[in-house]
Rosetta silent file (secondary structure, phi, psi, omega in degrees, C-alpha in Angstrom):
SEQUENCE: XXXXXXXXXXXXXXXXXXXXXXXXXXXXXXXXXXXXXXXXXXXXXXXXXXXXXXXXXXXXXXXXXXXXXXXXXXXXXXXXXXXXXXXXXXXXXXXXXXXXXXXXXXXXXXXXXXXXXXXXXXXXXXXXXXXXXXXXXXXXXXXXXXXXXXXXXXXXXXXXXXXXXXXXXXXXXXXXXXXXXXXXXXXXXXXXXXXXXXXXXXXXXXXXXXXXXXXXXXXXXXXXXXXXXXXXXXXXXXXXXXXXXXXXXXXXXXXXXXXXXXXXXXXXXXXXX
SCORE:     score description
SCORE:     0.000 S_00000001
   1 L     0.000  141.183  179.198 -101.572  129.933  -25.387 S_00000001
   2 L   -74.886  154.016  173.901  -98.983  129.472  -28.130 S_00000001
   3 E   -80.275  148.543 -178.336  -97.687  126.080  -29.090 S_00000001
   4 E  -127.700  123.292  177.111  -94.067  125.441  -28.224 S_00000001
   5 E    54.287   50.730  177.761  -91.719  123.189  -30.174 S_00000001
   6 E   -92.750  123.695  179.283  -94.527  121.429  -32.057 S_00000001
   7 E   -73.185  134.177 -176.344  -93.268  119.156  -34.806 S_00000001
   8 E  -149.158  161.186  176.318  -95.018  119.922  -38.074 S_00000001
   9 E   -71.411  160.988 -172.079  -94.659  119.410  -41.788 S_00000001
  10 E  -148.484  156.302  179.982  -92.705  122.025  -43.714 S_00000001
  11 L   -51.766  156.664  178.518  -92.096  122.965  -47.371 S_00000001
  12 L    63.368   37.481  174.277  -89.907  120.717  -49.508 S_00000001
  13 L    57.609   43.395  179.487  -91.020  117.535  -47.737 S_00000001
  14 E  -117.140  163.488  171.845  -89.426  118.459  -44.438 S_00000001
  15 E  -119.644  143.954  179.461  -90.428  118.317  -40.777 S_00000001
  16 E  -152.111  165.243  177.766  -89.526  121.022  -38.299 S_00000001
  17 E   -94.683  129.579 -177.363  -90.381  122.307  -34.816 S_00000001
  18 E  -128.334  156.398  176.940  -92.591  125.397  -34.772 S_00000001
  19 E  -120.538  166.903  173.484  -94.071  127.698  -32.130 S_00000001
  20 E   119.767  170.957 -178.365  -97.107  129.950  -32.075 S_00000001
  21 H   -65.589  -28.588  178.359 -100.897  129.963  -31.882 S_00000001
  22 H   -64.582  -25.915  176.843 -101.168  128.184  -35.221 S_00000001
  23 H   -83.519  -31.632 -176.142  -99.516  125.221  -33.563 S_00000001
  24 H   -77.117  -39.379 -172.281 -101.623  125.430  -30.402 S_00000001
  25 H   -52.901  -52.651 -177.883 -105.081  125.745  -31.952 S_00000001
  26 H   -64.302  -32.596 -179.586 -105.472  122.226  -33.414 S_00000001
  27 H   -72.637  -42.905  178.465 -104.147  120.576  -30.252 S_00000001
  28 H   -64.263  -41.885  178.968 -106.380  122.548  -27.900 S_00000001
  29 H   -60.935  -43.547  179.817 -109.353  121.895  -30.171 S_00000001
  30 H   -62.486  -42.704  179.548 -108.591  118.181  -30.202 S_00000001
  31 H   -66.990  -37.730  177.768 -108.338  117.986  -26.407 S_00000001
  32 H   -60.495  -42.170  178.244 -111.589  119.946  -26.083 S_00000001
  33 H   -65.618  -38.487  179.490 -113.292  117.383  -28.313 S_00000001
  34 H   -63.242  -44.697  178.761 -111.788  114.552  -26.284 S_00000001
  35 H   -64.844  -40.658  179.520 -113.112  115.977  -23.024 S_00000001
  36 H   -61.523  -38.459  178.663 -116.526  116.567  -24.587 S_00000001
  37 H   -70.739  -30.526  179.309 -116.719  112.920  -25.657 S_00000001
  38 H   -80.784  -27.216 -178.702 -115.718  111.787  -22.172 S_00000001
  39 L  -129.671   76.896 -179.691 -118.127  114.132  -20.419 S_00000001
  40 L   -56.068  135.951  177.171 -121.240  114.518  -22.621 S_00000001
  41 L    87.989    0.568  179.631 -123.127  117.691  -21.865 S_00000001
  42 L   -60.935  137.345 -178.403 -120.222  119.549  -20.265 S_00000001
  43 L   -74.812  162.302  178.630 -120.808  123.304  -20.501 S_00000001
  44 H   -61.997  -40.474 -179.407 -118.497  125.638  -22.395 S_00000001
  45 H   -64.878  -43.554 -179.836 -117.488  127.351  -19.172 S_00000001
  46 H   -67.091  -36.471  178.579 -116.689  124.055  -17.445 S_00000001
  47 H   -64.431  -44.698  179.822 -114.755  122.857  -20.479 S_00000001
  48 H   -61.921  -44.458 -179.937 -112.654  126.033  -20.510 S_00000001
  49 H   -60.792  -41.829 -179.042 -111.959  125.737  -16.786 S_00000001
  50 H   -64.610  -43.313 -179.234 -110.893  122.121  -17.156 S_00000001
  51 H   -63.822  -40.956 -177.316 -108.495  122.880  -20.006 S_00000001
  52 H   -75.573  -30.539 -175.369 -106.895  125.784  -18.163 S_00000001
  53 H   -88.061   -6.022 -177.417 -106.645  124.060  -14.792 S_00000001
  54 L  -116.433   19.522 -179.358 -105.028  120.858  -16.050 S_00000001
  55 L   -67.091  157.619  174.446 -102.143  122.296  -18.065 S_00000001
  56 E   -98.064  117.855 -177.595  -98.635  120.903  -17.721 S_00000001
  57 E   -54.795  140.739  178.508  -96.266  123.688  -16.501 S_00000001
  58 L  -134.378  116.645 -176.600  -93.558  124.666  -18.961 S_00000001
  59 H   -49.923  -39.734 -176.480  -90.666  126.857  -17.780 S_00000001
  60 H   -67.072  -17.578 -179.433  -90.385  128.640  -21.098 S_00000001
  61 H  -103.880   -4.321 -178.557  -93.999  129.808  -20.764 S_00000001
  62 L   -60.142  124.277  179.452  -93.862  130.816  -17.111 S_00000001
  63 L    81.099   -5.562 -177.337  -95.001  134.411  -16.779 S_00000001
  64 L  -104.938  -20.731  178.122  -95.671  134.666  -20.493 S_00000001
  65 L  -130.132  168.805 -178.411  -99.132  133.083  -20.615 S_00000001
  66 L   -60.264  -43.028 -176.204 -102.117  132.951  -18.273 S_00000001
  67 L   -95.586  -23.059 -176.850 -101.474  129.346  -17.250 S_00000001
  68 L    68.108   26.536 -179.839  -97.724  129.124  -17.837 S_00000001
  69 E  -154.025 -176.048  179.925  -98.163  125.671  -19.325 S_00000001
  70 E  -114.776  153.427 -178.710  -99.299  123.542  -22.245 S_00000001
  71 L   -59.597  140.524 -177.401 -102.545  121.661  -22.695 S_00000001
  72 L  -126.336  104.098 -176.491 -102.450  118.129  -21.229 S_00000001
  73 H   -60.260  -45.423 -177.854 -104.930  115.689  -22.754 S_00000001
  74 H   -61.787  -43.401 -179.047 -104.405  112.959  -20.160 S_00000001
  75 H   -69.316  -33.226 -177.486 -104.883  115.338  -17.252 S_00000001
  76 H   -66.088  -33.809 -178.738 -107.926  116.952  -18.851 S_00000001
  77 H  -102.355   -6.689 -178.932 -109.817  113.654  -19.016 S_00000001
  78 L   -59.140  135.958  179.456 -108.297  112.009  -15.918 S_00000001
  79 L    74.693    9.952  179.408 -110.940  111.076  -13.385 S_00000001
  80 L  -128.462   68.603  177.214 -113.651  111.613  -15.952 S_00000001
  81 L   -62.205  161.549 -179.525 -114.579  108.239  -17.390 S_00000001
  82 L   -55.279  120.372 -177.807 -117.319  108.245  -19.977 S_00000001
  83 L   -66.771  148.722  176.577 -120.430  109.165  -18.079 S_00000001
  84 L   -54.457  126.691 -176.042 -123.360  106.781  -18.258 S_00000001
  85 L  -120.163  134.291  177.410 -125.161  107.831  -21.394 S_00000001
  86 L  -122.200  140.302  179.415 -128.711  107.048  -22.345 S_00000001
  87 E  -137.415  147.303  176.249 -130.282  107.596  -25.725 S_00000001
  88 E  -149.417  152.947 -179.662 -133.738  106.884  -27.078 S_00000001
  89 E  -130.480  142.579  173.109 -135.618  107.388  -30.320 S_00000001
  90 L  -102.728  167.772  173.727 -139.324  107.583  -31.068 S_00000001
  91 L  -143.267  124.821  174.390 -141.029  106.653  -34.337 S_00000001
  92 E  -126.187  147.572 -179.304 -144.258  108.079  -35.658 S_00000001
  93 E  -115.250  145.384  175.451 -145.970  107.390  -38.995 S_00000001
  94 L   -71.146  -21.408  177.271 -148.181  109.726  -40.986 S_00000001
  95 L  -161.098  151.737  177.028 -150.363  106.658  -41.650 S_00000001
  96 L   -94.013  -18.750  177.443 -150.385  102.968  -40.770 S_00000001
  97 E  -138.721  130.942  178.925 -151.947  101.987  -44.109 S_00000001
  98 E  -137.603  171.945  173.966 -151.423  103.704  -47.457 S_00000001
  99 E   -97.777  140.737 -177.190 -151.868  103.041  -51.161 S_00000001
 100 L   -48.631  132.380  178.881 -148.760  102.215  -53.189 S_00000001
 101 L    93.869  -11.891  178.422 -147.034  105.333  -54.460 S_00000001
 102 L   -78.162  156.524  179.292 -148.492  107.619  -51.795 S_00000001
 103 L   -76.376  135.791  177.348 -146.226  109.708  -49.592 S_00000001
 104 E  -125.780  121.225  178.744 -145.424  108.300  -46.164 S_00000001
 105 E  -101.789  124.523  177.365 -143.723  110.511  -43.575 S_00000001
 106 E  -114.710  124.146 -174.117 -141.777  108.790  -40.808 S_00000001
 107 E  -120.393  159.902  178.943 -140.617  111.025  -37.974 S_00000001
 108 E  -145.996  159.088  173.748 -138.466  110.667  -34.896 S_00000001
 109 E  -132.588  123.847 -176.414 -137.451  112.567  -31.793 S_00000001
 110 E   -94.813  132.313  174.947 -134.033  111.901  -30.288 S_00000001
 111 E  -123.615  120.480 -176.149 -133.448  112.044  -26.539 S_00000001
 112 E  -138.632  165.315  170.924 -129.834  111.755  -25.380 S_00000001
 113 L   -75.573  114.238 -174.338 -127.515  112.635  -22.541 S_00000001
 114 L   102.699 -158.295 -176.648 -126.286  116.014  -23.725 S_00000001
 115 L   -77.897  140.982  178.000 -127.377  117.821  -26.849 S_00000001
 116 L  -106.480    2.967 -177.894 -129.744  116.173  -29.332 S_00000001
 117 L   -87.011  148.144  178.032 -129.360  118.772  -32.079 S_00000001
 118 L    54.958   45.388  177.588 -127.501  118.157  -35.332 S_00000001
 119 L  -108.059  142.697 -179.235 -127.100  114.445  -34.637 S_00000001
 120 E   -75.912  131.757  175.079 -127.005  111.835  -37.424 S_00000001
 121 E  -134.869  153.887 -177.971 -129.984  109.473  -37.553 S_00000001
 122 E  -126.561  139.265  170.608 -130.975  106.813  -40.052 S_00000001
 123 E   -95.563  128.663 -178.787 -134.332  105.476  -41.171 S_00000001
 124 E  -121.056  149.906  177.776 -134.135  101.758  -41.831 S_00000001
 125 E  -123.515  145.144 -179.850 -136.560   99.350  -43.508 S_00000001
 126 E   -91.565  118.641  177.311 -136.693   95.589  -43.038 S_00000001
 127 L  -146.557   79.488 -174.115 -136.219   93.697  -46.298 S_00000001
 128 L    73.081   16.312 -174.283 -134.470   90.427  -45.534 S_00000001
 129 L   144.246  158.205 -178.693 -132.526   92.436  -42.956 S_00000001
 130 E   -77.195  126.365 -177.796 -132.479   96.051  -41.788 S_00000001
 131 E  -128.793  138.924  179.683 -131.343   98.400  -44.555 S_00000001
 132 E   -72.656  132.437  177.527 -130.817  102.161  -44.498 S_00000001
 133 E  -121.591   -9.489 -179.177 -133.173  104.108  -46.750 S_00000001
 134 E  -160.270  135.178  176.134 -132.640  107.647  -45.443 S_00000001
 135 E  -124.555  125.034 -179.079 -129.909  109.537  -43.547 S_00000001
 136 E  -139.818  172.622  177.300 -130.679  112.915  -42.010 S_00000001
 137 E  -114.386  138.727 -178.651 -129.512  115.244  -39.241 S_00000001
 138 L   -66.555  156.016  179.116 -131.718  116.184  -36.324 S_00000001
 139 L   -78.916 -175.595  178.830 -133.057  119.706  -35.958 S_00000001
 140 L   -62.816  -21.434  179.597 -132.282  122.117  -33.139 S_00000001
 141 L  -102.538    7.175  176.548 -134.957  120.333  -31.101 S_00000001
 142 L    84.001   15.601 -179.805 -133.689  116.825  -31.858 S_00000001
 143 E  -105.030  160.184  178.331 -136.371  115.895  -34.375 S_00000001
 144 E  -159.020  160.499  177.680 -136.063  114.513  -37.895 S_00000001
 145 E  -154.710  157.034  176.428 -138.252  113.023  -40.613 S_00000001
 146 E  -136.649  146.116  176.741 -138.051  111.262  -43.963 S_00000001
 147 E  -107.771  128.415  178.999 -140.632  110.889  -46.716 S_00000001
 148 E  -120.927  159.487  177.102 -140.911  107.525  -48.450 S_00000001
 149 L  -128.806   69.761 -172.980 -143.046  106.249  -51.331 S_00000001
 150 L   -70.132  148.215  175.100 -143.262  102.515  -50.584 S_00000001
 151 L  -100.168  -23.125 -176.097 -144.674   99.964  -52.984 S_00000001
 152 L  -130.270  156.453  176.839 -144.874   97.117  -50.499 S_00000001
 153 L   -63.192  142.301 -177.821 -145.796   96.625  -46.849 S_00000001
 154 E  -164.011  164.329  175.769 -142.762   96.824  -44.563 S_00000001
 155 E  -100.498  142.167 -179.095 -141.465   97.541  -41.063 S_00000001
 156 E  -123.879  153.321 -179.218 -139.527  100.744  -40.362 S_00000001
 157 E  -152.848  145.682  173.494 -137.148  101.750  -37.574 S_00000001
 158 E   -98.373  145.872 -179.280 -134.990  104.763  -36.670 S_00000001
 159 E  -133.234  134.719  175.413 -131.349  104.303  -35.661 S_00000001
 160 E  -117.451  113.094  179.835 -128.944  106.675  -33.885 S_00000001
 161 L   -74.142  157.083  176.612 -125.276  105.602  -34.088 S_00000001
 162 L   -55.451  133.517 -174.159 -122.908  106.274  -31.173 S_00000001
 163 E  -149.714  125.590  176.144 -121.822  109.900  -31.547 S_00000001
 164 L    51.074   43.334  178.607 -119.560  112.153  -29.465 S_00000001
 165 L    80.953   -2.507  178.860 -119.704  109.777  -26.505 S_00000001
 166 E   -87.491  138.097 -175.597 -123.480  109.455  -26.701 S_00000001
 167 L   -67.210  149.080  176.644 -124.874  105.929  -26.625 S_00000001
 168 L   -71.362  163.591  179.673 -126.494  104.462  -29.751 S_00000001
 169 E  -153.311  151.721  176.305 -130.243  103.908  -29.862 S_00000001
 170 E  -128.271  137.249  175.595 -132.901  102.138  -31.897 S_00000001
 171 L   -80.334  167.101  169.768 -136.565  103.017  -31.975 S_00000001
 172 L   -66.489  152.631  179.093 -139.293  100.413  -31.777 S_00000001
 173 L   -92.486  151.244  178.802 -140.230   99.247  -35.262 S_00000001
 174 E  -131.629  137.995  179.739 -143.596   99.977  -36.826 S_00000001
 175 E   -94.610  137.238  175.497 -145.192   98.229  -39.789 S_00000001
 176 E  -114.687  121.109  179.299 -146.841  100.164  -42.585 S_00000001
 177 E   -85.146  130.683 -178.629 -149.368   98.259  -44.671 S_00000001
 178 E  -115.858  117.295  176.927 -149.313   99.191  -48.352 S_00000001
 179 E   -84.848  144.646  175.432 -152.356   98.485  -50.505 S_00000001
 180 L   -73.273  153.015  172.767 -151.827   98.097  -54.251 S_00000001
 181 E   -88.086  125.268 -177.981 -153.393  100.702  -56.514 S_00000001
 182 E  -122.557  111.142  177.210 -155.931   98.942  -58.747 S_00000001
 183 L   -80.620  158.020 -179.343 -157.403  100.831  -61.665 S_00000001
 184 L  -149.704  133.989  178.344 -160.735   99.721  -63.115 S_00000001
 185 E  -137.829  128.575  175.874 -162.572  100.471  -66.350 S_00000001
 186 E   -99.135  124.304 -174.104 -165.897   99.077  -67.526 S_00000001
 187 L   -59.952  -34.087  174.639 -166.060   99.037  -71.336 S_00000001
 188 L  -146.972  147.761  179.000 -169.772   99.950  -71.233 S_00000001
 189 L  -101.140   -4.325 -179.591 -172.110  100.803  -68.405 S_00000001
 190 E  -142.176  125.795 -179.001 -175.325   99.817  -70.286 S_00000001
 191 E  -138.230  166.444  173.150 -175.957   96.648  -72.312 S_00000001
 192 L   -90.714  159.856  178.464 -178.812   94.540  -73.602 S_00000001
 193 L   -55.854  132.399  179.088 -179.591   91.139  -72.152 S_00000001
 194 L    94.914  -17.888  177.853 -177.108   88.601  -73.506 S_00000001
 195 L   -81.082  160.717 -178.550 -174.417   91.124  -74.328 S_00000001
 196 E  -120.405  153.373  174.696 -171.059   91.142  -72.616 S_00000001
 197 E  -129.154  161.741  179.395 -168.814   93.887  -71.277 S_00000001
 198 E  -114.626  130.885  173.813 -165.178   93.886  -70.267 S_00000001
 199 E  -106.825  120.782 -179.313 -163.880   95.055  -66.921 S_00000001
 200 E  -138.005  167.654  179.264 -160.148   95.725  -67.055 S_00000001
 201 E   178.477 -170.102 -178.271 -157.383   97.527  -65.244 S_00000001
 202 E  -134.680  139.726  176.085 -153.847   97.530  -63.916 S_00000001
 203 E  -101.134  129.306  177.461 -152.426   96.638  -60.501 S_00000001
 204 E  -123.460  126.430    7.335 -149.576   98.805  -59.199 S_00000001
 205 L   -69.557  149.261 -178.213 -146.952   97.744  -58.255 S_00000001
 206 L   -64.515  121.505  177.702 -146.971   95.467  -61.297 S_00000001
 207 L  -137.035  131.839  179.588 -147.072   91.868  -60.167 S_00000001
 208 L   -90.071  137.675  176.910 -147.682   88.817  -62.348 S_00000001
 209 L    86.132   12.338  179.020 -149.908   86.021  -61.036 S_00000001
 210 L   -77.103  131.333 -178.467 -151.769   88.086  -58.437 S_00000001
 211 E   -84.239  125.094  176.790 -155.236   86.682  -57.757 S_00000001
 212 E  -120.943  144.891 -177.570 -158.126   89.125  -58.150 S_00000001
 213 E  -120.221  126.951  173.318 -161.784   88.342  -57.532 S_00000001
 214 E   -81.504  127.081 -178.392 -164.738   89.958  -59.299 S_00000001
 215 E  -120.174  150.128 -179.873 -167.509   90.510  -56.758 S_00000001
 216 E  -123.074  136.803  179.532 -171.208   91.342  -57.135 S_00000001
 217 E   -80.619  122.116 -177.006 -173.347   93.130  -54.570 S_00000001
 218 L   -90.798   -9.176 -174.876 -176.320   90.944  -53.608 S_00000001
 219 L   112.829  -23.594  178.821 -178.035   93.547  -51.488 S_00000001
 220 L  -128.765  -20.951 -178.096 -176.547   92.236  -48.248 S_00000001
 221 L  -160.437  167.706  174.501 -172.989   91.259  -49.086 S_00000001
 222 E   -91.699  119.107 -177.689 -170.301   91.100  -51.753 S_00000001
 223 E  -108.173  140.621 -179.884 -170.379   87.673  -53.408 S_00000001
 224 E   -70.192  135.086  176.630 -167.595   86.219  -55.567 S_00000001
 225 E  -104.186  -50.579  177.771 -168.436   85.866  -59.260 S_00000001
 226 E  -162.967  167.892  178.996 -165.146   84.729  -60.769 S_00000001
 227 E  -128.618  161.579  176.369 -161.399   85.158  -60.328 S_00000001
 228 E  -151.077  173.265  178.132 -158.434   85.870  -62.563 S_00000001
 229 E  -122.326  147.581  178.667 -154.700   86.474  -62.287 S_00000001
 230 L   -70.250  150.439  178.444 -152.678   89.469  -63.334 S_00000001
 231 L  -116.357 -159.174 -177.930 -150.442   89.169  -66.381 S_00000001
 232 H   -52.965  141.075 -179.782 -147.561   91.244  -67.748 S_00000001
 233 H    67.500   14.768  177.635 -147.490   94.891  -66.577 S_00000001
 234 H    73.754   16.197 -176.537 -149.959   93.982  -63.817 S_00000001
 235 E   -77.885  153.041  176.024 -152.896   93.935  -66.244 S_00000001
 236 E  -150.807  162.276  176.052 -156.113   92.020  -65.612 S_00000001
 237 E  -158.626  152.340  174.646 -159.554   91.685  -67.192 S_00000001
 238 E  -130.777  144.705  172.710 -162.964   90.087  -66.641 S_00000001
 239 E  -103.748  125.034 -175.967 -165.715   89.379  -69.143 S_00000001
 240 E  -118.580  130.574 -179.984 -169.170   90.074  -67.668 S_00000001
 241 E   -97.045  138.729  174.111 -172.448   88.904  -69.228 S_00000001
 242 L   -85.530   86.800 -171.640 -175.684   90.871  -68.960 S_00000001
 243 L   -79.799  -29.193 -179.642 -177.753   87.841  -68.033 S_00000001
 244 L  -151.661  155.231 -177.005 -180.967   89.520  -66.859 S_00000001
 245 L   -64.103  145.986  178.910 -182.528   92.953  -66.803 S_00000001
 246 E   140.754 -176.190  178.296 -181.678   95.167  -63.898 S_00000001
 247 E  -113.881  128.186 -176.763 -178.873   97.131  -62.306 S_00000001
 248 E  -124.306  137.561  178.487 -175.871   95.282  -60.926 S_00000001
 249 E  -105.630  131.255 -179.046 -172.991   96.668  -58.861 S_00000001
 250 E  -124.955  158.309  169.560 -169.531   95.134  -59.263 S_00000001
 251 E  -153.352  163.848  175.103 -166.087   95.592  -57.760 S_00000001
 252 E  -110.781  134.677 -175.065 -162.723   93.795  -57.907 S_00000001
 253 E  -119.832  134.874  171.681 -161.231   92.531  -54.652 S_00000001
 254 E  -114.140  125.566 -172.953 -157.632   91.664  -53.717 S_00000001
 255 L   -76.391  -17.227 -177.905 -157.410   89.658  -50.483 S_00000001
 256 L    94.608  151.746  177.458 -153.889   90.753  -49.589 S_00000001
 257 L  -152.814 -164.248 -177.508 -150.665   88.802  -49.140 S_00000001
 258 L   -65.190  -25.520 -177.370 -147.164   89.195  -47.695 S_00000001
 259 L   -86.788  -40.065 -176.398 -146.326   91.929  -50.189 S_00000001
 260 L  -139.095  154.094  179.002 -149.414   94.093  -50.101 S_00000001
 261 E   -80.766  167.807 -179.492 -152.485   94.669  -47.951 S_00000001
 262 L   -61.981  149.613 -178.881 -156.062   93.986  -49.079 S_00000001
 263 E  -152.018  148.656  173.848 -157.615   96.380  -51.568 S_00000001
 264 E  -124.665  148.225  173.978 -160.889   96.938  -53.423 S_00000001
 265 L   -80.454  173.491  171.572 -161.520   98.909  -56.577 S_00000001
 266 L   -67.795  157.608 -177.652 -164.187  101.539  -56.817 S_00000001
 267 L   -83.456  136.020  176.772 -167.681  100.167  -57.464 S_00000001
 268 E  -116.653  141.482 -178.857 -168.973  100.125  -61.060 S_00000001
 269 E  -108.852  130.669  178.313 -172.649   99.866  -61.978 S_00000001
 270 E  -114.195  125.132  177.019 -173.859   97.894  -64.991 S_00000001
 271 E  -101.516  127.022 -179.885 -177.374   98.443  -66.334 S_00000001
 272 E  -113.177  123.488 -177.557 -178.882   95.557  -68.322 S_00000001
 273 L  -120.901    0.000    0.000 -181.923   96.351  -70.470 S_00000001
């Protein structure tokens, strides 16, 4: 139906009344969106019927259009309060524990009253408060995912803001434990009795003052030999003496703290001859 006597902007900073489909289109579209927000999930056919059956009669259009009237926003939504809307989000992790710098995929599936496709969702991480780290749009099936490369252990949650009359939703939060990456190098793998070797490496993410423990395998358990703390750039080192002939297995152990989960280096073997 054409618009009739619609006030609109005009060249040379003027306003004027115009008629025609160009005037009707934005108003009909707006009312359609309004009805959709008030009645989530309404079908296209039902929406069309509602718009056509709730027009306001206009004498000048009588006999000239199918309805003989103009779109009426109030009538179109009258008696249709926002329907009870329920929304929910899931959260799945590709892993519950990873090593710093590794890829972590966090996925969600949105369930809402009405369509769940092409809906905005946010991945949030807790760091002194919930903060957005990824914004994506759901797929045709209502799913979405984000890939993160965390350095520290943290809790994650998905969030769906209120959209087109659909209720907001928050997923349950899930914690991902992140182990530091600890490199290790033994300066020599074979020494004579009385000689010393150096075990060194770097902890990532770089943290100064992190306590690391050098452990020795006794045959039944890992026993602490000595400890040290990381310095600038996350570096650390141990000096190991070849005190008696034989083969000894060593590793470096980090017990874990609020920032990172526990971690062990690979085992190194020292032969003393």
